[in-house]
XYZ file of N, CA and C in Angstrom:
813
model
N 182.263 97.873 91.655
C 180.935 97.735 91.051
C 180.193 99.060 91.130
N 179.506 99.401 90.057
C 178.796 100.679 90.005
C 177.348 100.517 90.441
N 176.847 101.530 91.143
C 175.464 101.530 91.578
C 174.511 101.852 90.438
N 173.238 101.974 90.783
C 172.194 102.042 89.766
C 171.540 103.408 89.631
N 172.350 104.476 89.683
C 171.778 105.812 89.485
C 171.122 105.919 88.109
N 171.703 105.280 87.099
C 171.126 105.367 85.755
C 169.761 104.694 85.697
N 169.616 103.577 86.387
C 168.318 102.896 86.446
C 167.274 103.799 87.090
N 167.669 104.519 88.132
C 166.754 105.454 88.791
C 166.322 106.544 87.815
N 167.285 107.138 87.133
C 166.976 108.199 86.164
C 166.101 107.679 85.031
N 166.415 106.482 84.542
C 165.632 105.892 83.444
C 164.192 105.609 83.884
N 164.025 105.171 85.128
C 162.691 104.855 85.646
C 161.835 106.114 85.753
N 162.426 107.184 86.257
C 161.697 108.453 86.356
C 161.371 108.990 84.962
N 162.313 108.856 84.027
C 162.081 109.325 82.654
C 160.989 108.510 81.969
N 160.960 107.210 82.232
C 159.939 106.345 81.622
C 158.543 106.709 82.117
N 158.430 107.025 83.421
C 157.131 107.443 83.958
C 156.692 108.746 83.303
N 157.627 109.678 83.154
C 157.308 110.959 82.515
C 156.865 110.750 81.074
N 157.567 109.863 80.359
C 157.216 109.571 78.971
C 155.832 108.925 78.872
N 155.448 108.268 79.961
C 154.136 107.617 80.036
C 153.047 108.616 80.433
N 153.447 109.866 80.659
C 152.487 110.900 81.015
C 151.993 110.837 82.441
N 152.852 110.365 83.336
C 152.429 110.217 84.732
C 153.605 110.459 85.672
N 153.278 110.559 86.952
C 154.315 110.622 87.980
C 154.726 109.207 88.374
N 155.945 109.076 88.881
C 156.405 107.792 89.409
C 155.847 107.600 90.816
N 155.619 106.352 91.182
C 155.198 106.019 92.549
C 156.410 105.500 93.312
N 156.740 106.185 94.402
C 157.898 105.831 95.218
C 157.407 105.430 96.604
N 157.689 104.196 96.985
C 157.270 103.687 98.296
C 158.441 103.713 99.265
N 158.131 103.928 100.528
C 159.145 103.888 101.588
C 158.754 102.800 102.587
N 159.709 101.949 102.914
C 159.517 100.946 103.970
C 160.829 100.753 104.720
N 160.789 100.649 106.046
C 162.035 100.478 106.798
C 162.562 99.050 106.712
N 163.873 98.912 106.649
C 164.491 97.587 106.709
C 164.284 96.994 108.097
N 164.160 95.680 108.151
C 164.050 95.011 109.448
C 162.684 95.055 110.084
N 161.691 95.566 109.376
C 160.332 95.656 109.927
C 159.365 94.858 109.075
N 158.618 93.936 109.674
C 158.619 93.542 111.106
C 159.833 92.684 111.480
N 160.447 92.078 110.460
C 161.711 91.348 110.587
C 162.487 91.659 109.309
N 163.727 91.234 109.227
C 164.482 91.478 107.995
C 163.810 90.772 106.815
N 163.491 89.489 106.994
C 162.825 88.745 105.916
C 161.455 89.331 105.602
N 160.716 89.719 106.640
C 159.389 90.302 106.440
C 159.459 91.630 105.702
N 160.481 92.413 106.002
C 160.659 93.685 105.317
C 160.967 93.489 103.842
N 161.772 92.489 103.535
C 162.090 92.180 102.136
C 160.829 91.781 101.375
N 159.998 90.960 101.993
C 158.745 90.543 101.343
C 157.809 91.727 101.138
N 157.777 92.647 102.094
C 156.917 93.824 101.974
C 157.362 94.710 100.810
N 158.670 94.875 100.644
C 159.177 95.704 99.543
C 158.874 95.045 98.201
N 159.063 93.745 98.120
C 158.699 93.035 96.890
C 157.212 93.238 96.576
N 156.382 93.222 97.612
C 154.938 93.400 97.426
C 154.624 94.815 96.940
N 155.366 95.803 97.445
C 155.167 97.184 96.983
C 155.459 97.290 95.491
N 156.557 96.688 95.063
C 156.877 96.673 93.635
C 155.814 95.908 92.851
N 155.400 94.778 93.382
C 154.406 93.950 92.706
C 153.089 94.700 92.539
N 152.749 95.524 93.540
C 151.513 96.284 93.481
C 151.562 97.451 92.504
N 152.758 97.927 92.190
C 152.848 99.011 91.215
C 153.823 100.116 91.539
N 154.584 100.003 92.638
C 155.606 101.012 92.922
C 156.705 100.945 91.858
N 157.185 102.103 91.454
C 158.265 102.172 90.478
C 159.631 102.138 91.149
N 159.707 102.710 92.348
C 160.949 102.889 93.094
C 160.635 102.642 94.559
N 161.583 102.103 95.310
C 161.392 101.945 96.761
C 162.570 102.566 97.503
N 162.236 103.297 98.558
C 163.225 103.793 99.514
C 163.235 102.841 100.701
N 164.397 102.295 101.029
C 164.554 101.434 102.201
C 165.057 102.296 103.352
N 164.280 102.387 104.406
C 164.692 103.177 105.550
C 165.715 102.446 106.397
N 166.768 103.147 106.799
C 167.745 102.605 107.736
C 167.275 103.036 109.132
N 166.752 102.113 109.934
C 166.172 102.495 111.223
C 167.154 103.254 112.112
N 166.651 104.305 112.735
C 167.491 105.182 113.544
C 166.771 105.474 114.857
N 167.527 105.551 115.928
C 166.931 105.733 117.253
C 166.512 107.168 117.528
N 167.003 108.124 116.715
C 166.687 109.528 116.962
C 166.332 110.231 115.651
N 165.244 109.812 115.018
C 164.889 110.396 113.724
C 164.346 111.814 113.878
N 164.713 112.699 112.949
C 164.230 114.074 113.023
C 163.087 114.328 112.038
N 162.980 113.516 111.006
C 161.952 113.727 109.988
C 160.766 112.777 110.156
N 161.000 111.625 110.778
C 159.973 110.580 110.811
C 158.963 110.806 111.927
N 157.692 110.664 111.569
C 156.616 110.789 112.536
C 156.437 109.521 113.347
N 155.377 109.477 114.184
C 155.204 108.373 115.136
C 155.021 107.002 114.505
N 154.406 106.925 113.330
C 154.170 105.624 112.688
C 155.501 104.986 112.294
N 156.338 105.741 111.594
C 157.627 105.194 111.173
C 158.547 104.999 112.373
N 158.457 105.871 113.371
C 159.250 105.677 114.591
C 158.909 104.357 115.258
N 157.622 103.999 115.275
C 157.201 102.730 115.866
C 157.831 101.549 115.126
N 157.800 101.613 113.792
C 158.382 100.543 112.985
C 159.900 100.477 113.185
N 160.534 101.641 113.245
C 161.985 101.680 113.481
C 162.334 101.044 114.826
N 161.522 101.337 115.818
C 161.769 100.784 117.154
C 161.674 99.259 117.137
N 160.689 98.728 116.416
C 160.534 97.273 116.285
C 161.773 96.683 115.596
N 162.219 97.355 114.521
C 163.393 96.867 113.789
C 164.652 96.917 114.651
N 164.828 98.003 115.385
C 166.030 98.141 116.225
C 166.015 97.135 117.368
N 164.862 96.907 117.958
C 164.769 95.901 119.028
C 164.998 94.504 118.482
N 164.719 94.332 117.177
C 164.992 93.052 116.528
C 166.460 92.879 116.151
N 167.258 93.933 116.397
C 168.698 93.832 116.161
C 169.142 94.159 114.750
N 168.336 94.917 113.991
C 168.705 95.221 112.601
C 170.030 95.972 112.545
N 170.851 95.606 111.575
C 172.165 96.215 111.381
C 172.275 96.751 109.942
N 173.315 97.538 109.682
C 173.513 98.053 108.325
C 173.660 96.902 107.328
N 174.271 95.817 107.754
C 174.384 94.642 106.873
C 173.007 94.145 106.440
N 172.020 94.240 107.336
C 170.651 93.817 106.997
C 170.009 94.777 106.002
N 170.347 96.056 106.127
C 169.850 97.047 105.164
C 170.414 96.741 103.788
N 171.713 96.445 103.722
C 172.344 96.099 102.442
C 171.731 94.828 101.857
N 171.469 93.858 102.715
C 170.840 92.620 102.237
C 169.441 92.903 101.689
N 168.714 93.789 102.353
C 167.377 94.157 101.902
C 167.431 94.794 100.521
N 168.386 95.706 100.324
C 168.564 96.333 99.010
C 168.924 95.279 97.965
N 169.889 94.433 98.295
C 170.385 93.436 97.346
C 169.261 92.500 96.891
N 168.533 91.952 97.858
C 167.520 90.936 97.514
C 166.320 91.537 96.796
N 165.920 92.749 97.184
C 164.745 93.338 96.529
C 165.088 93.810 95.119
N 166.286 94.344 94.933
C 166.679 94.754 93.581
C 166.873 93.527 92.692
N 167.529 92.496 93.220
C 167.764 91.289 92.433
C 166.457 90.626 92.013
N 165.459 90.677 92.905
C 164.183 90.013 92.623
C 163.317 90.783 91.633
N 163.513 92.100 91.550
C 162.595 92.931 90.771
C 163.245 93.676 89.609
N 164.563 93.907 89.707
C 165.231 94.723 88.700
C 164.882 96.196 88.787
N 164.231 96.595 89.878
C 163.779 97.982 90.042
C 164.767 98.781 90.905
N 164.720 100.122 90.816
C 165.634 100.943 91.610
C 165.259 100.971 93.094
N 166.259 100.743 93.928
C 166.086 100.737 95.384
C 167.106 101.706 95.988
N 166.608 102.680 96.742
C 167.475 103.619 97.430
C 167.458 103.339 98.921
N 168.396 103.937 99.643
C 168.377 103.915 101.107
C 168.085 105.326 101.592
N 167.192 105.443 102.554
C 166.965 106.722 103.211
C 167.537 106.621 104.616
N 168.493 107.497 104.934
C 169.162 107.387 106.219
C 169.630 108.738 106.725
N 169.695 108.849 108.013
C 170.342 110.011 108.628
C 171.854 109.817 108.524
N 172.572 110.921 108.712
C 174.000 110.916 108.432
C 174.810 110.119 109.453
N 174.434 110.168 110.713
C 175.260 109.576 111.766
C 175.619 108.109 111.522
N 174.679 107.238 111.135
C 175.061 105.831 110.897
C 176.101 105.678 109.788
N 176.002 106.480 108.728
C 176.990 106.407 107.646
C 178.348 106.881 108.136
N 178.336 107.971 108.879
C 179.571 108.543 109.397
C 180.303 107.531 110.277
N 179.556 106.844 111.096
C 180.164 105.851 111.992
C 180.626 104.611 111.230
N 179.881 104.229 110.221
C 180.198 103.029 109.439
C 181.388 103.257 108.510
N 181.508 104.505 108.032
C 182.542 104.857 107.066
C 181.936 105.106 105.697
N 182.158 106.295 105.163
C 181.526 106.685 103.905
C 181.957 105.781 102.749
N 183.248 105.513 102.640
C 183.739 104.677 101.544
C 183.152 103.265 101.646
N 183.142 102.728 102.845
C 182.605 101.380 103.044
C 181.109 101.335 102.715
N 180.376 102.333 103.186
C 178.922 102.347 102.975
C 178.592 102.456 101.489
N 179.229 103.408 100.789
C 178.918 103.593 99.369
C 179.338 102.389 98.538
N 180.487 101.812 98.854
C 180.946 100.635 98.109
C 179.971 99.469 98.291
N 179.528 99.252 99.521
C 178.617 98.136 99.791
C 177.234 98.385 99.184
N 176.775 99.641 99.213
C 175.466 99.944 98.630
C 175.494 99.739 97.124
N 176.575 100.156 96.482
C 176.705 99.946 95.035
C 176.772 98.452 94.710
N 177.538 97.715 95.500
C 177.673 96.266 95.283
C 176.333 95.559 95.442
N 175.493 96.095 96.311
C 174.166 95.502 96.543
C 173.165 95.859 95.448
N 173.565 96.728 94.540
C 172.664 97.130 93.467
C 171.854 98.367 93.792
N 172.213 99.067 94.862
C 171.486 100.264 95.260
C 171.597 101.379 94.228
N 170.574 102.241 94.221
C 170.544 103.349 93.264
C 171.029 104.654 93.878
N 171.092 104.716 95.202
C 171.530 105.951 95.834
C 171.015 106.083 97.248
N 171.129 107.313 97.765
C 170.759 107.587 99.148
C 169.994 108.896 99.245
N 168.991 108.909 100.104
C 168.302 110.135 100.508
C 168.834 110.493 101.885
N 169.318 111.716 102.020
C 170.019 112.130 103.244
C 169.354 113.379 103.814
N 168.298 113.207 104.625
C 167.503 114.358 105.043
C 168.196 115.337 105.974
N 169.238 114.893 106.678
C 169.861 115.795 107.655
C 171.313 116.142 107.316
N 171.746 115.856 106.089
C 173.114 116.191 105.694
C 173.101 117.535 104.966
N 173.680 118.592 105.561
C 173.718 119.891 104.879
C 174.556 119.808 103.613
N 174.112 120.495 102.584
C 174.820 120.469 101.303
C 176.279 120.877 101.465
N 176.518 121.895 102.283
C 177.882 122.406 102.420
C 178.803 121.428 103.146
N 178.236 120.410 103.783
C 179.046 119.404 104.467
C 179.025 118.055 103.751
N 178.525 118.047 102.518
C 178.289 116.785 101.812
C 179.394 116.400 100.839
N 180.495 117.136 100.841
C 181.543 116.890 99.850
C 182.086 115.476 99.858
N 182.399 114.955 101.041
C 182.963 113.610 101.143
C 181.965 112.571 100.642
N 180.708 112.695 101.088
C 179.683 111.764 100.625
C 179.546 111.831 99.103
N 179.422 113.033 98.551
C 179.207 113.188 97.117
C 180.352 112.593 96.306
N 181.567 112.776 96.781
C 182.742 112.229 96.093
C 182.645 110.710 95.962
N 182.302 110.056 97.073
C 182.236 108.589 97.049
C 180.978 108.092 96.335
N 179.877 108.813 96.481
C 178.649 108.418 95.795
C 178.844 108.484 94.279
N 179.473 109.545 93.819
C 179.717 109.685 92.378
C 180.656 108.585 91.879
N 181.680 108.299 92.664
C 182.629 107.248 92.289
C 181.941 105.898 92.129
N 180.922 105.659 92.949
C 180.245 104.346 92.942
C 178.916 104.343 92.195
N 178.607 105.416 91.464
C 177.389 105.410 90.660
C 176.111 105.456 91.473
N 176.112 106.270 92.530
C 174.959 106.387 93.420
C 174.393 107.801 93.390
N 173.082 107.905 93.432
C 172.423 109.206 93.500
C 172.538 109.793 94.901
N 172.640 111.114 94.956
C 172.609 111.837 96.222
C 171.355 112.697 96.227
N 170.351 112.276 96.975
C 169.058 112.966 96.995
C 168.967 113.821 98.256
N 168.816 115.120 98.045
C 168.649 116.040 99.166
C 167.170 116.402 99.333
N 166.838 116.855 100.528
C 165.453 117.226 100.856
C 165.327 118.741 100.877
N 164.285 119.245 100.214
C 163.953 120.665 100.296
C 162.597 120.802 100.971
N 162.368 121.969 101.583
C 161.153 122.193 102.364
C 160.494 123.497 101.956
N 159.216 123.671 102.297
C 158.538 124.929 101.956
C 159.254 126.168 102.499
N 160.014 125.998 103.564
C 160.740 127.132 104.149
C 162.018 127.478 103.393
N 162.442 126.616 102.460
C 163.680 126.854 101.719
C 163.535 128.070 100.807
N 164.437 129.026 100.961
C 164.445 130.203 100.081
C 164.936 129.796 98.697
N 164.628 130.612 97.698
C 164.984 130.276 96.321
C 166.493 130.085 96.144
N 167.286 130.931 96.785
C 168.744 130.809 96.670
C 169.217 129.493 97.275
N 168.589 129.089 98.361
C 168.943 127.823 99.000
C 168.542 126.642 98.118
N 167.382 126.738 97.490
C 166.951 125.680 96.572
C 167.970 125.495 95.457
N 168.442 126.609 94.898
C 169.419 126.533 93.815
C 170.722 125.899 94.291
N 171.118 126.217 95.523
C 172.342 125.646 96.097
C 172.206 124.132 96.247
N 171.039 123.680 96.665
C 170.792 122.250 96.877
C 170.688 121.498 95.552
N 169.898 122.048 94.633
C 169.665 121.323 93.377
C 170.897 121.310 92.476
N 171.804 122.230 92.681
C 173.032 122.268 91.882
C 173.863 121.014 92.098
N 173.824 120.444 93.298
C 174.690 119.304 93.619
C 173.931 117.991 93.835
N 172.613 118.048 93.998
C 171.839 116.823 94.168
C 171.719 116.065 92.859
N 171.535 114.753 92.949
C 171.383 113.923 91.751
C 170.251 112.921 91.969
N 169.763 112.342 90.874
C 168.676 111.371 90.963
C 167.328 112.065 90.918
N 166.931 112.626 92.051
C 165.745 113.479 92.120
C 165.865 114.377 93.339
N 164.990 115.355 93.410
C 164.908 116.221 94.580
C 163.707 115.767 95.404
N 163.913 115.561 96.710
C 162.826 115.168 97.609
C 162.215 116.445 98.178
N 161.015 116.761 97.733
C 160.314 117.946 98.210
C 159.376 117.558 99.349
N 159.681 118.031 100.556
C 158.821 117.776 101.711
C 157.627 118.715 101.611
N 156.439 118.157 101.467
C 155.266 118.970 101.136
C 154.833 119.891 102.271
N 155.221 119.553 103.487
C 154.775 120.304 104.659
C 155.931 120.490 105.614
N 155.849 121.494 106.438
C 156.778 121.596 107.552
C 156.339 120.584 108.607
N 157.271 119.885 109.206
C 156.913 118.897 110.220
C 157.451 117.527 109.878
N 156.899 116.507 110.540
C 157.394 115.144 110.379
C 156.489 114.348 109.455
N 156.959 113.155 109.093
C 156.183 112.296 108.210
C 154.900 111.840 108.897
N 153.945 111.503 108.062
C 152.658 111.023 108.579
C 151.586 111.294 107.545
N 150.470 110.601 107.651
C 149.384 110.824 106.703
C 148.665 112.119 107.063
N 148.150 112.801 106.070
C 147.439 114.065 106.262
C 146.105 114.013 105.535
N 145.161 114.837 105.998
C 143.875 114.921 105.313
C 144.036 115.602 103.960
N 144.999 116.534 103.872
C 145.232 117.245 102.630
C 146.728 117.505 102.480
N 147.214 117.418 101.254
C 148.636 117.683 101.024
C 148.862 119.170 100.767
N 147.868 119.857 100.182
C 147.878 121.312 100.136
C 148.674 121.961 99.032
N 148.500 123.301 98.980
C 149.106 124.105 97.926
C 150.583 124.361 98.158
N 151.031 124.233 99.407
C 152.457 124.458 99.703
C 153.344 123.583 98.836
N 152.911 122.345 98.643
C 153.724 121.395 97.880
C 153.873 121.843 96.436
N 152.778 122.291 95.827
C 152.841 122.715 94.433
C 153.745 123.932 94.274
N 153.650 124.857 95.195
C 154.508 126.044 95.157
C 155.980 125.643 95.271
N 156.270 124.698 96.183
C 157.644 124.250 96.375
C 158.179 123.565 95.118
N 157.351 122.739 94.497
C 157.773 122.060 93.267
C 158.081 123.082 92.177
N 157.207 124.073 92.019
C 157.418 125.083 90.979
C 158.696 125.879 91.230
N 158.940 126.249 92.487
C 160.151 127.008 92.811
C 161.411 126.154 92.619
N 161.294 124.868 92.962
C 162.442 123.963 92.793
C 162.733 123.731 91.322
N 161.691 123.532 90.541
C 161.858 123.292 89.097
C 162.501 124.492 88.391
N 162.315 125.659 88.949
C 162.912 126.859 88.351
C 164.435 126.843 88.462
N 164.965 125.951 89.295
C 166.412 125.905 89.525
C 167.085 124.682 88.907
N 166.301 123.724 88.385
C 166.915 122.450 87.964
C 166.028 121.692 86.986
N 166.656 120.823 86.195
C 165.915 119.881 85.346
C 165.770 118.518 86.020
N 166.375 118.377 87.202
C 166.275 117.116 87.946
C 164.829 116.893 88.383
N 164.294 115.677 88.277
C 162.919 115.427 88.705
C 162.682 115.829 90.164
N 161.476 116.322 90.432
C 161.101 116.730 91.781
C 159.967 115.819 92.259
N 160.223 115.101 93.351
C 159.256 114.140 93.892
C 158.782 114.621 95.261
N 157.502 114.451 95.523
C 156.883 115.013 96.727
C 156.549 113.929 97.730
N 156.953 114.150 98.972
C 156.626 113.239 100.061
C 156.099 113.989 101.271
N 155.668 113.256 102.272
C 155.082 113.716 103.533
C 153.585 113.999 103.375
N 152.791 113.024 103.760
C 151.357 113.266 103.850
C 150.473 112.471 102.916
N 151.012 111.928 101.814
C 150.170 111.211 100.854
C 149.824 109.825 101.400
N 148.537 109.500 101.409
C 148.135 108.210 101.990
C 147.102 107.453 101.166
N 146.544 108.083 100.126
C 145.528 107.378 99.343
C 145.607 107.787 97.875
N 144.826 107.095 97.056
C 144.904 107.301 95.606
C 144.505 108.712 95.201
N 143.524 109.286 95.892
C 143.075 110.633 95.545
C 144.190 111.650 95.789
N 144.874 111.533 96.933
C 145.985 112.443 97.215
C 147.136 112.204 96.249
N 147.386 110.941 95.910
C 148.442 110.623 94.945
C 148.140 111.270 93.600
N 146.880 111.214 93.181
C 146.476 111.830 91.913
C 146.658 113.341 91.964
N 146.332 113.936 93.108
C 146.472 115.390 93.279
C 147.936 115.808 93.121
N 148.828 115.104 93.812
C 150.248 115.434 93.764
C 150.836 115.115 92.390
N 150.378 114.027 91.778
C 150.900 113.597 90.472
C 150.642 114.623 89.380
N 149.667 115.500 89.591
C 149.380 116.518 88.585
C 150.497 117.549 88.462
N 151.296 117.711 89.534
C 152.337 118.738 89.460
C 153.745 118.244 89.808
N 153.885 117.006 90.277
C 155.199 116.483 90.670
C 155.638 115.360 89.735
N 156.945 115.105 89.718
C 157.476 114.005 88.901
C 157.362 112.654 89.594
N 157.204 112.687 90.909
C 157.069 111.453 91.665
C 156.274 111.699 92.934
N 155.575 110.676 93.383
C 154.773 110.733 94.609
C 155.364 109.731 95.593
N 155.786 110.236 96.753
C 156.459 109.404 97.753
C 155.480 109.093 98.887
N 155.337 107.808 99.195
C 154.413 107.380 100.260
C 155.152 106.463 101.217
N 155.104 106.788 102.507
C 155.784 105.977 103.505
C 154.889 105.552 104.653
N 154.425 106.534 105.425
C 153.681 106.216 106.649
C 152.444 105.364 106.385
N 151.775 105.600 105.261
C 150.564 104.822 104.963
C 150.890 103.343 104.776
N 152.025 103.040 104.131
C 152.445 101.639 103.992
C 152.765 101.030 105.349
N 153.513 101.770 106.156
C 153.920 101.254 107.464
C 152.703 101.055 108.363
N 151.760 102.005 108.322
C 150.560 101.888 109.151
C 149.755 100.651 108.757
N 149.689 100.378 107.458
C 148.977 99.187 107.000
C 149.579 97.917 107.569
N 150.900 97.892 107.679
C 151.571 96.725 108.250
C 151.384 96.660 109.765
N 151.457 97.810 110.420
C 151.265 97.832 111.882
C 149.850 97.404 112.267
N 148.883 97.774 111.438
C 147.475 97.475 111.749
C 147.072 96.056 111.367
N 147.910 95.374 110.588
C 147.551 94.031 110.110
C 147.612 93.005 111.248
N 146.756 91.994 111.199
C 146.738 90.989 112.272
C 147.976 90.088 112.289
N 148.653 89.947 111.162
C 149.872 89.137 111.123
C 150.743 89.617 109.965
N 151.957 89.078 109.882
C 152.916 89.554 108.885
C 152.425 89.335 107.455
N 151.800 88.198 107.198
C 151.324 87.906 105.847
C 150.253 88.907 105.423
N 149.367 89.233 106.352
C 148.333 90.226 106.055
C 148.956 91.601 105.834
N 150.045 91.883 106.555
C 150.751 93.148 106.375
C 151.334 93.278 104.981
N 151.903 92.197 104.486
C 152.468 92.192 103.132
C 151.361 92.428 102.107
N 150.227 91.790 102.312
C 149.107 91.977 101.384
C 148.558 93.397 101.452
N 148.576 94.001 102.633
C 148.129 95.394 102.778
C 149.031 96.327 101.966
N 150.330 96.053 101.981
C 151.278 96.849 101.195
C 150.979 96.693 99.707
N 150.766 95.472 99.275
C 150.487 95.216 97.855
C 149.215 95.948 97.403
N 148.179 95.864 98.234
C 146.898 96.489 97.885
C 147.011 98.015 97.851
N 147.716 98.596 98.817
C 147.866 100.050 98.833
C 148.691 100.512 97.632
N 149.748 99.775 97.303
C 150.560 100.140 96.140
C 149.717 100.117 94.862
N 148.859 99.129 94.740
C 147.996 99.034 93.560
C 147.034 100.222 93.497
N 146.502 100.611 94.649
C 145.585 101.745 94.720
C 146.311 103.048 94.357
N 147.481 103.238 94.930
C 148.261 104.445 94.662
C 148.732 104.490 93.207
N 149.047 103.325 92.638
C 149.478 103.259 91.248
C 148.361 103.752 90.325
N 147.127 103.451 90.667
C 145.996 103.992 89.912
C 145.945 105.510 90.060
N 146.231 105.973 91.270
C 146.207 107.410 91.528
C 147.192 108.183 90.663
N 148.426 107.708 90.614
C 149.443 108.441 89.833
C 149.167 108.339 88.336
N 148.346 107.406 87.939
C 147.966 107.267 86.533
C 146.654 107.976 86.217
N 146.087 108.669 87.218
C 144.837 109.394 87.004
C 143.629 108.504 86.889
N 143.739 107.283 87.444
C 142.632 106.316 87.344
C 141.873 106.165 88.652
N 142.203 106.994 89.651
C 141.573 106.862 90.973
C 140.121 107.332 90.924
């Protein structure tokens, strides 16, 4: 069975044709429970997200800030497994018809088996994977299996990336390029800043692949700011914080829906 890289590309192209950036939400699988996480992702789509990244909880994250680490810890203590991540992808894609990716560090895939992971992700209807800690020069095995199964391989670029390095990354990445707007870990920021725009411009000089910006966006005004120069706006910590701050799981799901609706206005210039 082939994965949904084409659906991902079509979704990003449709947003561009609509004169706007795509809204990409991030939520970890298994948080607050597996079923609760599935409902939260459905709510993100219902609120206006175009694409969702499902986080595979990891005990030693290098990119995730304290908010997402807290959610990951809850999911891991709840016993979340890769099978639960696949179920989350399967059920949310089946319910919405929208593109769902997995964001994961390399170690869990390596231990699970690349062929097994890519085959199961494609079977679940997944669109691809974001791999923040997999160096391009070591990604051959992953890329081979991802391409075979119709999955996008999304690499992360940072403001510190030199132009030659950007070209090396974008030459082999597919789906979109994840531009980390700031040096550091995920989390909401008061300002997303000029670094992100510079990074997008430098990345675009090397590729026609869409460039989506993450790290720091938490409200409609920031989403509108980033949407002016990026192909997609990625929001994670703000969704997770809304769920952590909610008095119960149902309120958490509604917080996700409301934030997605607010951010959707932002990327459309209606904030």
